[in-house]
Coordinates of C-alpha atoms in Angstrom, one line a residue:
Chain Q
M1 CA -45.4 -50.1 16.8
I2 CA -42.5 -47.2 17.6
K3 CA -39.3 -47.8 19.2
I4 CA -38.3 -44.6 21.5
L5 CA -34.6 -45.0 22.5
I6 CA -33.4 -42.5 25.6
T7 CA -30.1 -40.8 25.6
G8 CA -30.7 -38.1 27.8
G9 CA -30.1 -34.3 27.0
T10 CA -32.0 -31.0 28.2
F11 CA -35.2 -32.8 27.4
D12 CA -35.0 -35.0 30.6
K13 CA -33.1 -32.8 32.7
E14 CA -34.3 -32.3 36.6
Y15 CA -33.4 -29.8 39.0
K16 CA -31.6 -31.4 42.6
E17 CA -32.7 -29.4 45.5
S18 CA -30.3 -30.5 47.8
T19 CA -27.4 -29.3 45.4
G20 CA -29.1 -26.6 43.1
E21 CA -27.6 -29.0 40.2
L22 CA -29.1 -30.0 36.6
I23 CA -29.2 -33.6 36.8
F24 CA -30.6 -36.8 34.9
K25 CA -32.9 -39.2 37.0
N26 CA -35.4 -41.1 34.9
T27 CA -36.7 -40.1 31.1
H28 CA -40.2 -37.8 31.2
V29 CA -41.3 -39.6 27.9
S30 CA -44.1 -41.9 29.4
K31 CA -45.4 -39.4 31.2
M32 CA -45.5 -36.7 28.6
L33 CA -47.3 -39.2 26.1
K34 CA -49.7 -39.8 28.9
L35 CA -50.2 -36.2 28.8
G36 CA -50.5 -36.0 25.1
R37 CA -53.3 -38.7 25.5
S38 CA -51.0 -40.5 23.0
R39 CA -52.6 -44.0 21.9
V40 CA -49.3 -45.0 19.6
D41 CA -47.9 -48.2 20.4
V42 CA -44.4 -47.6 21.8
K43 CA -41.4 -49.2 23.5
I44 CA -39.5 -47.2 25.5
R45 CA -36.0 -48.0 26.2
T46 CA -33.5 -45.9 28.4
L47 CA -29.9 -46.3 26.6
M48 CA -28.0 -43.8 28.9
M49 CA -28.6 -40.5 30.2
I50 CA -26.1 -38.1 29.5
D51 CA -25.8 -34.4 28.2
S52 CA -24.9 -34.4 24.6
L53 CA -21.5 -32.7 25.0
E54 CA -20.7 -35.7 26.7
M55 CA -21.5 -37.9 23.6
T56 CA -18.8 -39.8 22.2
D57 CA -18.3 -42.3 19.3
Y58 CA -18.6 -45.1 21.7
H59 CA -22.0 -43.9 23.1
R60 CA -23.1 -43.5 19.6
S61 CA -21.9 -46.8 18.5
I62 CA -24.5 -48.3 21.4
V63 CA -27.1 -46.0 19.7
L64 CA -26.4 -47.1 16.0
E65 CA -26.4 -51.0 17.6
K66 CA -29.6 -50.7 19.2
C67 CA -31.1 -49.1 16.1
Q68 CA -29.9 -51.9 13.7
N69 CA -31.1 -54.8 15.9
S70 CA -34.5 -52.9 16.7
Q71 CA -37.3 -55.0 15.2
E72 CA -39.4 -52.0 14.6
D73 CA -38.8 -50.4 11.6
K74 CA -39.7 -46.4 13.2
I75 CA -37.3 -45.2 15.9
V76 CA -37.4 -42.1 17.6
I77 CA -33.9 -40.8 19.8
V78 CA -34.5 -38.7 22.5
H79 CA -31.0 -36.7 22.6
G80 CA -29.3 -33.5 23.5
T81 CA -29.5 -30.5 20.9
D82 CA -25.6 -29.8 21.5
T83 CA -24.4 -32.6 19.3
M84 CA -27.3 -34.1 17.6
T85 CA -26.4 -33.3 14.6
E86 CA -23.6 -35.3 14.8
T87 CA -24.9 -38.3 15.9
A88 CA -27.4 -37.7 13.3
K89 CA -24.9 -38.0 10.8
F90 CA -22.9 -40.9 12.6
L91 CA -26.3 -42.8 12.0
G92 CA -27.3 -41.3 8.6
Q93 CA -24.8 -43.3 6.8
K94 CA -25.1 -47.2 8.4
I95 CA -29.2 -47.0 9.1
K96 CA -30.9 -47.2 5.4
N97 CA -33.8 -49.6 6.4
K98 CA -35.6 -47.6 8.8
T99 CA -37.2 -44.3 9.9
T100 CA -35.2 -42.8 12.5
V101 CA -36.0 -39.4 13.8
L102 CA -33.8 -37.6 16.4
T103 CA -35.5 -34.7 18.7
G104 CA -34.7 -33.1 22.2
A105 CA -35.6 -29.9 23.9
M106 CA -34.1 -26.4 24.6
I107 CA -36.0 -26.5 27.9
P108 CA -36.0 -29.5 30.3
Y109 CA -39.7 -30.7 29.9
A110 CA -39.7 -30.4 34.1
F111 CA -39.4 -27.0 33.9
G112 CA -42.9 -26.3 32.9
S113 CA -42.7 -23.9 29.9
S114 CA -40.7 -26.5 27.9
D115 CA -40.5 -27.0 24.2
G116 CA -40.2 -30.9 24.7
L117 CA -43.8 -31.9 24.2
F118 CA -44.3 -30.1 21.0
N119 CA -41.2 -31.7 19.6
L120 CA -42.4 -35.3 20.6
G121 CA -45.6 -34.5 19.3
S122 CA -43.6 -33.8 15.7
A123 CA -41.4 -36.5 16.0
L124 CA -44.1 -38.9 16.4
A125 CA -46.0 -37.7 13.8
F126 CA -42.8 -37.5 11.2
V127 CA -41.5 -41.1 12.1
Q128 CA -44.9 -42.5 10.8
T129 CA -45.0 -40.6 7.5
L130 CA -41.1 -40.0 6.7
P131 CA -39.7 -42.6 4.1
H132 CA -36.7 -44.6 5.1
G133 CA -33.7 -42.5 6.6
V134 CA -32.1 -40.5 9.6
Y135 CA -33.7 -37.3 10.4
I136 CA -33.5 -34.4 13.0
A137 CA -37.2 -33.1 13.9
M138 CA -36.9 -29.6 15.8
N139 CA -38.6 -26.4 15.5
G140 CA -41.5 -28.0 14.0
K141 CA -39.6 -29.0 11.1
Y142 CA -37.9 -32.1 9.9
F143 CA -34.2 -31.9 8.6
C144 CA -32.5 -35.0 6.6
F145 CA -29.3 -35.7 8.8
D146 CA -26.7 -34.8 5.9
N147 CA -28.3 -31.3 5.3
V148 CA -29.0 -30.0 8.9
R149 CA -26.9 -27.3 11.3
K150 CA -27.8 -26.1 14.7
N151 CA -27.3 -22.1 14.9
K152 CA -25.7 -21.4 17.5
A153 CA -26.8 -18.0 18.0
T154 CA -30.6 -18.6 18.1
G155 CA -30.3 -22.5 19.0
E156 CA -32.2 -23.2 16.5
F157 CA -31.7 -26.0 13.8
E158 CA -31.7 -25.3 9.8
K159 CA -30.6 -26.3 6.7
V160 CA -27.0 -26.2 5.6
K161 CA -28.0 -25.3 2.1
Chain N
M1 CA -46.5 -22.0 3.9
I2 CA -49.2 -23.8 6.3
K3 CA -52.2 -22.0 7.0
I4 CA -53.6 -22.7 10.5
L5 CA -57.5 -22.0 11.0
I6 CA -59.0 -21.3 14.2
T7 CA -62.5 -22.6 15.2
G8 CA -62.1 -22.8 18.9
G9 CA -62.6 -26.0 20.6
T10 CA -61.7 -26.7 24.2
F11 CA -58.1 -26.1 22.8
D12 CA -58.8 -22.6 23.2
K13 CA -61.0 -22.3 26.1
E14 CA -59.9 -19.9 29.1
Y15 CA -61.3 -19.6 32.7
K16 CA -63.1 -16.2 33.5
E17 CA -62.7 -15.5 37.1
S18 CA -65.6 -13.0 37.4
T19 CA -68.2 -15.6 36.2
G20 CA -66.3 -19.0 37.0
E21 CA -67.2 -19.7 33.6
L22 CA -65.0 -21.3 30.5
I23 CA -64.9 -19.1 27.7
F24 CA -63.2 -17.6 24.4
K25 CA -61.1 -14.9 24.1
N26 CA -58.5 -15.0 21.5
T27 CA -56.5 -18.2 20.6
H28 CA -53.1 -19.5 22.4
V29 CA -51.8 -20.9 18.8
S30 CA -49.2 -18.4 18.4
K31 CA -47.8 -18.2 22.2
M32 CA -47.9 -22.1 21.5
L33 CA -45.7 -21.8 18.2
K34 CA -43.2 -20.1 20.3
L35 CA -43.5 -21.8 23.1
G36 CA -42.4 -25.0 21.1
R37 CA -39.7 -22.7 19.3
S38 CA -41.5 -23.7 15.8
R39 CA -39.9 -22.0 12.7
V40 CA -42.6 -23.0 10.7
D41 CA -43.8 -20.3 8.5
V42 CA -47.7 -20.3 9.3
K43 CA -50.5 -17.9 9.0
I44 CA -53.0 -17.8 11.9
R45 CA -56.8 -16.8 11.0
T46 CA -59.5 -17.2 13.1
L47 CA -62.7 -18.1 11.5
M48 CA -64.8 -18.1 14.7
M49 CA -64.8 -19.2 18.3
I50 CA -67.0 -21.7 19.3
D51 CA -67.6 -25.1 20.9
S52 CA -68.0 -27.7 18.5
L53 CA -71.1 -28.8 19.8
E54 CA -72.6 -25.6 18.3
M55 CA -71.0 -26.2 15.0
T56 CA -73.4 -26.1 12.1
D57 CA -73.4 -26.6 8.5
Y58 CA -73.4 -23.0 7.9
H59 CA -70.1 -22.7 10.1
R60 CA -68.6 -25.7 8.4
S61 CA -69.5 -24.3 5.1
I62 CA -67.4 -21.0 6.2
V63 CA -64.6 -23.3 7.0
L64 CA -64.9 -25.4 3.6
E65 CA -64.7 -22.0 1.7
K66 CA -61.6 -20.8 3.5
C67 CA -60.1 -23.8 2.7
Q68 CA -60.8 -23.8 -0.8
N69 CA -59.6 -20.4 -1.2
S70 CA -56.5 -20.8 0.7
Q71 CA -53.3 -19.9 -1.7
E72 CA -51.4 -22.7 0.7
D73 CA -52.3 -26.1 0.1
K74 CA -51.1 -27.2 3.7
I75 CA -54.0 -26.4 6.1
V76 CA -54.2 -27.0 9.7
I77 CA -57.7 -26.6 11.5
V78 CA -58.0 -26.3 15.4
H79 CA -61.3 -27.5 16.3
G80 CA -63.4 -29.0 19.3
T81 CA -63.1 -32.9 19.7
D82 CA -66.9 -33.3 20.0
T83 CA -67.6 -33.0 16.4
M84 CA -64.3 -32.9 14.7
T85 CA -65.2 -36.1 13.0
E86 CA -68.2 -34.3 11.5
T87 CA -66.5 -31.5 10.0
A88 CA -63.7 -34.0 8.9
K89 CA -66.0 -35.7 6.7
F90 CA -68.0 -32.6 5.2
L91 CA -64.7 -31.3 4.4
G92 CA -63.6 -34.7 3.0
Q93 CA -65.6 -34.8 0.3
K94 CA -64.9 -31.7 -1.3
I95 CA -61.3 -30.7 -0.7
K96 CA -59.1 -33.0 -2.5
N97 CA -55.9 -31.1 -3.7
K98 CA -54.7 -30.2 -0.4
T99 CA -53.5 -31.5 2.7
T100 CA -55.9 -30.7 5.5
V101 CA -55.3 -31.6 9.2
L102 CA -57.8 -31.1 11.7
T103 CA -56.8 -31.1 15.6
G104 CA -57.8 -30.1 19.2
A105 CA -57.4 -30.9 22.8
M106 CA -59.4 -32.8 25.6
I107 CA -57.9 -30.4 28.3
P108 CA -57.5 -26.1 27.4
Y109 CA -54.3 -25.2 26.8
A110 CA -54.4 -22.4 29.3
F111 CA -54.9 -25.1 31.9
G112 CA -51.2 -26.0 32.4
S113 CA -51.7 -29.7 31.8
S114 CA -53.0 -30.0 28.2
D115 CA -52.7 -32.3 25.5
G116 CA -52.7 -29.0 23.3
L117 CA -49.1 -28.5 22.6
F118 CA -48.4 -32.2 21.7
N119 CA -51.3 -32.2 19.3
L120 CA -50.4 -29.4 17.6
G121 CA -46.5 -30.4 17.4
S122 CA -48.3 -33.9 15.4
A123 CA -50.6 -31.9 13.6
L124 CA -47.8 -29.6 11.8
A125 CA -45.9 -32.6 11.2
F126 CA -48.5 -34.6 9.4
V127 CA -49.4 -31.8 7.6
Q128 CA -46.3 -31.6 6.0
T129 CA -45.7 -35.0 5.1
L130 CA -49.1 -36.6 4.5
P131 CA -50.3 -36.6 0.4
H132 CA -53.2 -34.7 -0.2
G133 CA -56.6 -35.4 1.7
V134 CA -58.7 -34.4 4.9
Y135 CA -57.2 -36.0 8.2
I136 CA -57.7 -35.8 11.8
A137 CA -54.7 -35.7 14.2
M138 CA -55.3 -36.6 17.6
N139 CA -54.1 -39.2 20.4
G140 CA -50.4 -38.8 18.5
K141 CA -52.1 -40.6 15.3
Y142 CA -53.7 -39.5 12.2
F143 CA -56.8 -40.7 10.5
C144 CA -58.3 -40.5 7.2
F145 CA -61.8 -38.6 7.3
D146 CA -63.7 -41.3 6.3
N147 CA -62.5 -43.9 9.0
V148 CA -62.7 -42.4 12.1
R149 CA -64.9 -42.1 15.2
K150 CA -64.5 -40.5 18.6
N151 CA -64.9 -43.1 21.6
K152 CA -67.1 -41.0 23.9
A153 CA -66.5 -43.7 26.9
T154 CA -62.7 -43.1 26.5
G155 CA -62.7 -39.6 24.5
E156 CA -59.9 -40.9 22.3
F157 CA -60.1 -41.4 18.4
E158 CA -59.9 -44.5 16.8
K159 CA -60.2 -46.3 13.2
V160 CA -64.1 -47.4 12.7
K161 CA -62.4 -50.5 11.0
Chain P
M1 CA -51.7 -28.6 65.0
I2 CA -54.1 -26.8 62.4
K3 CA -57.3 -27.9 61.3
I4 CA -57.9 -27.3 57.6
L5 CA -61.7 -27.6 56.8
I6 CA -62.5 -28.0 53.1
T7 CA -65.5 -26.5 51.5
G8 CA -65.6 -26.3 47.9
G9 CA -65.1 -23.3 46.0
T10 CA -62.9 -22.3 42.7
F11 CA -60.0 -23.4 44.3
D12 CA -60.5 -27.1 44.2
K13 CA -62.6 -27.5 40.8
E14 CA -61.1 -29.3 38.2
Y15 CA -62.1 -29.5 34.2
K16 CA -63.8 -32.6 33.6
E17 CA -62.6 -33.9 29.9
S18 CA -65.7 -35.7 28.9
T19 CA -68.3 -33.2 29.3
G20 CA -65.9 -30.2 29.6
E21 CA -67.7 -28.9 32.8
L22 CA -65.8 -27.6 36.0
I23 CA -66.4 -30.1 38.7
F24 CA -65.1 -31.4 42.3
K25 CA -63.3 -34.2 43.1
N26 CA -60.8 -34.5 46.0
T27 CA -59.5 -31.2 47.3
H28 CA -55.8 -30.3 46.5
V29 CA -54.6 -28.9 49.6
S30 CA -52.3 -32.3 50.5
K31 CA -50.7 -31.7 47.1
M32 CA -50.1 -27.9 47.6
L33 CA -48.9 -28.5 50.9
K34 CA -46.3 -31.2 49.5
L35 CA -45.3 -28.3 46.6
G36 CA -45.0 -25.7 49.3
R37 CA -42.7 -28.0 51.4
S38 CA -45.0 -27.2 54.4
R39 CA -43.8 -29.0 57.6
V40 CA -46.8 -27.2 59.5
D41 CA -48.5 -29.8 61.1
V42 CA -52.3 -30.1 59.8
K43 CA -55.4 -32.3 59.9
I44 CA -57.3 -31.8 56.7
R45 CA -61.1 -32.8 56.9
T46 CA -63.8 -32.0 53.6
L47 CA -67.0 -31.1 55.1
M48 CA -68.3 -30.7 51.6
M49 CA -67.6 -29.7 48.0
I50 CA -69.7 -27.0 46.7
D51 CA -69.6 -24.0 44.8
S52 CA -70.2 -20.9 47.6
L53 CA -73.0 -19.6 45.6
E54 CA -74.8 -22.9 46.6
M55 CA -73.8 -22.3 50.1
T56 CA -77.0 -21.9 52.5
D57 CA -77.2 -21.6 56.2
Y58 CA -77.4 -25.4 56.6
H59 CA -74.1 -25.7 55.2
R60 CA -73.0 -22.9 57.3
S61 CA -74.1 -24.7 60.4
I62 CA -72.1 -27.9 59.8
V63 CA -69.3 -25.7 59.4
L64 CA -69.8 -24.0 62.3
E65 CA -70.0 -27.1 64.3
K66 CA -67.2 -28.3 62.8
C67 CA -65.1 -25.3 64.3
Q68 CA -67.0 -25.2 67.4
N69 CA -66.1 -28.9 67.9
S70 CA -62.4 -28.8 66.7
Q71 CA -60.0 -29.6 69.4
E72 CA -57.2 -27.4 67.4
D73 CA -58.0 -23.3 68.1
K74 CA -56.1 -23.0 64.8
I75 CA -58.5 -23.0 62.1
V76 CA -58.2 -22.6 58.1
I77 CA -61.0 -22.6 55.9
V78 CA -61.2 -23.3 52.1
H79 CA -64.1 -21.7 50.9
G80 CA -65.5 -20.2 47.4
T81 CA -65.0 -16.2 47.1
D82 CA -68.6 -15.5 46.2
T83 CA -70.1 -15.8 49.6
M84 CA -66.7 -16.2 51.8
T85 CA -67.9 -12.7 53.6
E86 CA -71.3 -14.3 54.4
T87 CA -69.8 -17.4 56.1
A88 CA -67.3 -15.6 58.0
K89 CA -69.8 -13.2 59.7
F90 CA -71.9 -16.3 60.2
L91 CA -69.0 -17.6 62.3
G92 CA -67.6 -14.5 63.5
Q93 CA -70.7 -14.1 65.7
K94 CA -70.3 -17.5 67.3
I95 CA -66.6 -18.5 67.4
K96 CA -64.5 -16.5 69.7
N97 CA -61.9 -18.6 71.5
K98 CA -60.4 -19.5 68.1
T99 CA -58.4 -18.0 65.3
T100 CA -60.3 -18.8 62.2
V101 CA -59.2 -18.1 58.9
L102 CA -61.1 -18.1 55.5
T103 CA -59.2 -18.5 51.9
G104 CA -59.7 -19.5 48.7
A105 CA -58.8 -18.7 45.0
M106 CA -59.8 -16.8 41.9
I107 CA -58.6 -19.4 39.4
P108 CA -58.6 -23.1 40.1
Y109 CA -55.3 -24.6 41.4
A110 CA -55.5 -27.3 38.8
F111 CA -55.3 -24.9 36.4
G112 CA -51.8 -24.2 36.4
S113 CA -52.0 -20.1 37.2
S114 CA -54.0 -20.3 40.1
D115 CA -53.5 -17.6 43.4
G116 CA -54.5 -20.8 45.7
L117 CA -50.8 -21.5 46.6
F118 CA -50.0 -17.9 47.5
N119 CA -53.4 -18.0 49.4
L120 CA -52.7 -20.7 51.3
G121 CA -49.5 -20.0 52.4
S122 CA -50.6 -16.7 54.2
A123 CA -53.6 -18.3 55.0
L124 CA -51.4 -20.6 57.0
A125 CA -49.4 -17.7 58.2
F126 CA -52.1 -15.8 59.7
V127 CA -53.8 -18.4 61.6
Q128 CA -50.4 -19.1 63.2
T129 CA -50.0 -15.4 64.1
L130 CA -53.4 -13.5 64.4
P131 CA -55.3 -13.2 67.9
H132 CA -58.5 -15.4 68.4
G133 CA -61.2 -14.2 66.0
V134 CA -62.5 -15.1 62.4
Y135 CA -60.7 -13.9 59.5
I136 CA -60.6 -13.4 55.7
A137 CA -57.4 -13.9 54.2
M138 CA -57.1 -12.9 50.3
N139 CA -55.1 -10.8 48.3
G140 CA -52.4 -11.1 50.6
K141 CA -54.2 -9.4 53.3
Y142 CA -56.1 -10.4 56.4
F143 CA -59.8 -9.1 57.0
C144 CA -61.7 -8.8 60.3
F145 CA -65.1 -10.5 59.5
D146 CA -67.1 -7.7 60.1
N147 CA -64.9 -5.4 58.1
V148 CA -64.9 -7.2 54.6
R149 CA -66.7 -6.9 51.2
K150 CA -65.6 -8.7 47.8
N151 CA -65.7 -6.1 45.4
K152 CA -67.7 -7.7 42.0
A153 CA -65.8 -5.3 39.7
T154 CA -62.2 -6.4 40.7
G155 CA -62.8 -9.5 42.2
E156 CA -60.6 -8.3 45.3
F157 CA -61.2 -8.5 49.2
E158 CA -61.4 -4.8 50.7
K159 CA -62.3 -2.9 53.9
V160 CA -65.9 -1.9 54.1
K161 CA -64.8 1.5 56.3
Chain K
M1 CA -46.1 -0.6 52.6
I2 CA -43.9 -3.6 52.9
K3 CA -40.4 -3.2 51.4
I4 CA -39.3 -6.5 49.6
L5 CA -35.7 -6.7 49.1
I6 CA -34.1 -9.1 46.7
T7 CA -31.0 -11.1 47.0
G8 CA -31.1 -13.8 44.4
G9 CA -31.0 -17.2 45.8
T10 CA -32.7 -20.4 44.2
F11 CA -35.9 -18.3 44.3
D12 CA -35.1 -16.2 41.0
K13 CA -32.9 -18.5 39.1
E14 CA -33.4 -19.4 35.6
Y15 CA -32.7 -21.8 32.7
K16 CA -30.3 -20.2 30.1
E17 CA -31.0 -21.8 26.9
S18 CA -28.1 -21.7 25.0
T19 CA -25.5 -23.0 28.0
G20 CA -28.0 -24.8 30.0
E21 CA -27.1 -22.9 33.2
L22 CA -28.7 -21.7 35.6
I23 CA -28.7 -18.0 35.9
F24 CA -30.4 -14.8 37.3
K25 CA -31.8 -12.0 35.0
N26 CA -34.5 -10.1 36.7
T27 CA -36.5 -10.9 39.8
H28 CA -39.8 -12.8 39.6
V29 CA -41.5 -11.3 42.5
S30 CA -43.7 -8.7 40.9
K31 CA -44.7 -11.6 38.4
M32 CA -45.7 -13.9 41.5
L33 CA -47.7 -11.2 43.6
K34 CA -49.6 -10.5 40.3
L35 CA -50.6 -14.1 39.9
G36 CA -51.2 -14.2 43.8
R37 CA -53.5 -11.0 42.7
S38 CA -51.4 -9.5 45.8
R39 CA -52.9 -6.0 47.4
V40 CA -50.6 -5.6 49.4
D41 CA -48.7 -2.3 48.8
V42 CA -45.0 -3.1 48.4
K43 CA -41.7 -1.6 47.1
I44 CA -39.5 -4.0 45.7
R45 CA -35.6 -3.3 45.3
T46 CA -33.2 -5.6 43.8
L47 CA -29.9 -5.3 46.2
M48 CA -27.8 -8.3 44.4
M49 CA -28.6 -11.3 42.4
I50 CA -26.3 -13.9 43.8
D51 CA -26.1 -17.7 44.7
S52 CA -26.3 -17.4 48.8
L53 CA -23.1 -19.3 48.7
E54 CA -21.6 -16.8 47.6
M55 CA -23.1 -14.4 50.0
T56 CA -20.1 -12.6 52.1
D57 CA -20.4 -10.2 55.1
Y58 CA -19.8 -7.2 52.8
H59 CA -22.9 -8.3 51.0
R60 CA -24.6 -8.8 54.4
S61 CA -23.5 -5.3 55.5
I62 CA -25.7 -4.0 52.2
V63 CA -28.4 -5.9 53.3
L64 CA -28.1 -4.7 56.7
E65 CA -28.0 -0.8 55.9
K66 CA -31.0 -1.1 53.4
C67 CA -33.0 -2.4 56.5
Q68 CA -31.8 0.1 58.7
N69 CA -32.4 3.1 56.3
S70 CA -35.7 1.7 55.1
Q71 CA -38.6 4.0 56.1
E72 CA -41.0 1.3 56.1
D73 CA -40.8 -1.0 59.3
K74 CA -42.1 -4.2 57.9
I75 CA -39.4 -5.9 55.4
V76 CA -39.2 -9.0 53.3
I77 CA -36.1 -10.5 52.3
V78 CA -35.6 -12.6 49.1
H79 CA -32.3 -15.0 50.0
G80 CA -31.1 -18.1 48.8
T81 CA -31.7 -21.0 51.5
D82 CA -27.9 -22.4 52.0
T83 CA -26.5 -19.3 54.2
M84 CA -30.2 -17.8 54.9
T85 CA -29.8 -18.7 58.9
E86 CA -26.5 -16.8 58.8
T87 CA -27.5 -13.4 57.3
A88 CA -30.8 -13.9 59.9
K89 CA -28.1 -13.9 62.5
F90 CA -26.2 -11.2 61.0
L91 CA -29.4 -8.9 61.0
G92 CA -30.9 -9.9 63.9
Q93 CA -28.4 -8.4 66.2
K94 CA -28.5 -5.4 64.7
I95 CA -32.0 -4.6 63.7
K96 CA -34.4 -4.4 66.7
N97 CA -37.2 -1.5 65.8
K98 CA -38.8 -3.6 62.8
T99 CA -39.9 -6.6 61.5
T100 CA -37.5 -8.6 58.9
V101 CA -38.8 -11.8 57.4
L102 CA -36.2 -13.9 55.5
T103 CA -37.8 -16.3 52.9
G104 CA -36.6 -18.3 49.4
A105 CA -37.1 -21.2 47.7
M106 CA -35.9 -25.0 47.1
I107 CA -37.3 -24.9 43.7
P108 CA -36.9 -21.8 41.0
Y109 CA -40.0 -20.1 40.7
A110 CA -39.2 -20.6 36.9
F111 CA -39.7 -23.8 36.8
G112 CA -43.3 -24.6 37.5
S113 CA -43.4 -26.3 40.3
S114 CA -41.5 -24.4 42.7
D115 CA -42.3 -23.9 46.6
G116 CA -41.4 -20.4 46.1
L117 CA -45.1 -18.9 45.7
F118 CA -46.4 -20.4 49.1
N119 CA -43.2 -18.9 51.0
L120 CA -43.7 -15.5 49.4
G121 CA -47.4 -15.8 50.7
S122 CA -46.4 -17.0 54.0
A123 CA -43.5 -14.1 54.6
L124 CA -46.1 -11.3 53.3
A125 CA -48.6 -12.9 55.8
F126 CA -45.9 -13.1 58.7
V127 CA -44.2 -9.6 58.2
Q128 CA -47.8 -8.0 58.5
T129 CA -48.5 -9.7 62.1
L130 CA -45.1 -10.6 64.1
P131 CA -43.7 -8.1 66.6
H132 CA -40.5 -6.7 65.6
G133 CA -37.9 -9.1 65.4
V134 CA -35.9 -10.7 62.3
Y135 CA -37.4 -14.4 61.4
I136 CA -37.0 -16.9 59.0
A137 CA -40.5 -18.1 56.8
M138 CA -39.9 -21.1 55.2
N139 CA -41.8 -24.9 55.2
G140 CA -45.0 -23.0 55.9
K141 CA -43.7 -21.7 59.4
Y142 CA -41.6 -18.9 60.9
F143 CA -38.4 -19.4 63.3
C144 CA -36.7 -16.2 65.2
F145 CA -33.2 -15.7 63.8
D146 CA -31.4 -17.1 66.8
N147 CA -33.1 -20.3 67.2
V148 CA -32.9 -21.7 63.7
R149 CA -31.0 -24.1 61.4
K150 CA -31.2 -25.7 57.8
N151 CA -31.5 -29.4 58.1
K152 CA -28.8 -30.3 55.2
A153 CA -30.3 -33.8 54.9
T154 CA -34.1 -32.8 54.3
G155 CA -33.6 -29.0 53.1
E156 CA -36.0 -28.1 55.7
F157 CA -35.4 -25.5 58.1
E158 CA -36.3 -26.7 62.0
K159 CA -35.9 -25.2 65.7
V160 CA -32.4 -25.7 67.5
K161 CA -33.7 -26.2 70.4

């Protein structure tokens, strides 16, 4: 059984017709798992629906608590990419006995040409196979929480050293 | 570096306007990796473009040879689902010193609502993390070559025991 | 009020996972009108679900009868492109007091990159504005039933003279 | 020959990965006509790329001048929906010897589930068949410039009386 925690991010943004804004409604993860014909046992839980630029340590402490109290030792966290590395570091120092994988998307899933489905597929695979620890799964790769940064110019994740 | 071997299958089928048939042209894997913002180093090589119902032991021996002669020890094989388990068994008894992952799709990628992108994401992740051996990556899971069957009724892969 | 008669054709074909065949289930017209935010009053009626290569004069006589007995004097017929001109000729000699527009698609709507939505939009507009007669609406144009052919090489409709 | 004038609007908005904003780059009309297999002769000209909430009488006078100076007497204008009725009124009192049709979209074309392709198909059909005058083509219908409003609650266009 894998726990999937939703925090928002580009991954789940939608277009609101009446105002032309990008907003959050419900997560698309269930729909995506259905599209991917996933048969992995998952529990999906939405903790918050925010842009990761708005993510504070208060929000991170909620995520941390849910991870620590989770009965499952495999956890995927859907998170905005802008501060994904900060949240990974926050969690990485405190969660040792579980495999936790953060993932997200550069393009909203609802927009039809998103990297979200690819990332979700890789995150679910990494969480089943990596040893305990906190990781980021983006760009087809996995990164340890203490050796990753987002390259602002390319929008891609890379090792620090 | 990961080697990706293309053999055809539903994954890469396209709709031919003039006749209304489903046909093969070129593989969509490069396009899909771009959509997924993948930064994994890959070499893509098309071995054949056939429906897996047409896959014979002759075809399988070509796939085997390419795997054995591959300099990379991480190999993803895109393959039709109908005989994917047969090919996995064929390879599994002969390739011991590499991680080889077969994947495919139930819906052609070109049709817009395919499981292909999800499967490709998970196959690339599994090939980076699983120990040497031959596996199938479908439905978000991985299966060892000697303990997997396709459930004809559901179209899903499952353990034999 | 516009009557929409469904006869099948590429427009409504779908991919069947279990066999890899292209099949008919239900028409996609309602879904497409919703996507197009259409507010036109329509009655949708499925007469048959066949490839237009299988369309016989028996089928055409059913279509004719439904057109003749229709209370609405604006009718859109969704039809395969292969024999669309034959059906238009069949109807054109017999229906004089209504505006009847045949349309279809080169790519199934379900495949994500179809011309179907464009064609449906144009057919609905043409049926509201053209004088009584039988027409084909394809490739953004309209054609009178007695001056149109499908160019087999290009798949496009064109005037005979 | 039909002239297509581009002014921006939701129709042509795109998602910018690096900032998560909705922006304008180039128009999608050519791509959409290709997808729709359109064989209508068109000249596409981009006049501006703005949200229609930013459309001033200065912008409208540019649109007007291009319409008046157009050699073609069939003109489609791609325009944001928020002030489409204002621009239609502005043009309607001054352009009498041409058929001018404004259209747009509630969802950006780039987002995969847009009404744009449907609207473009209907606008191109209406411009070929309606008598001289200025019209709005939305929701599968056409409206005369002096008898249309956008219903803010539903986002749909309707007759005033």
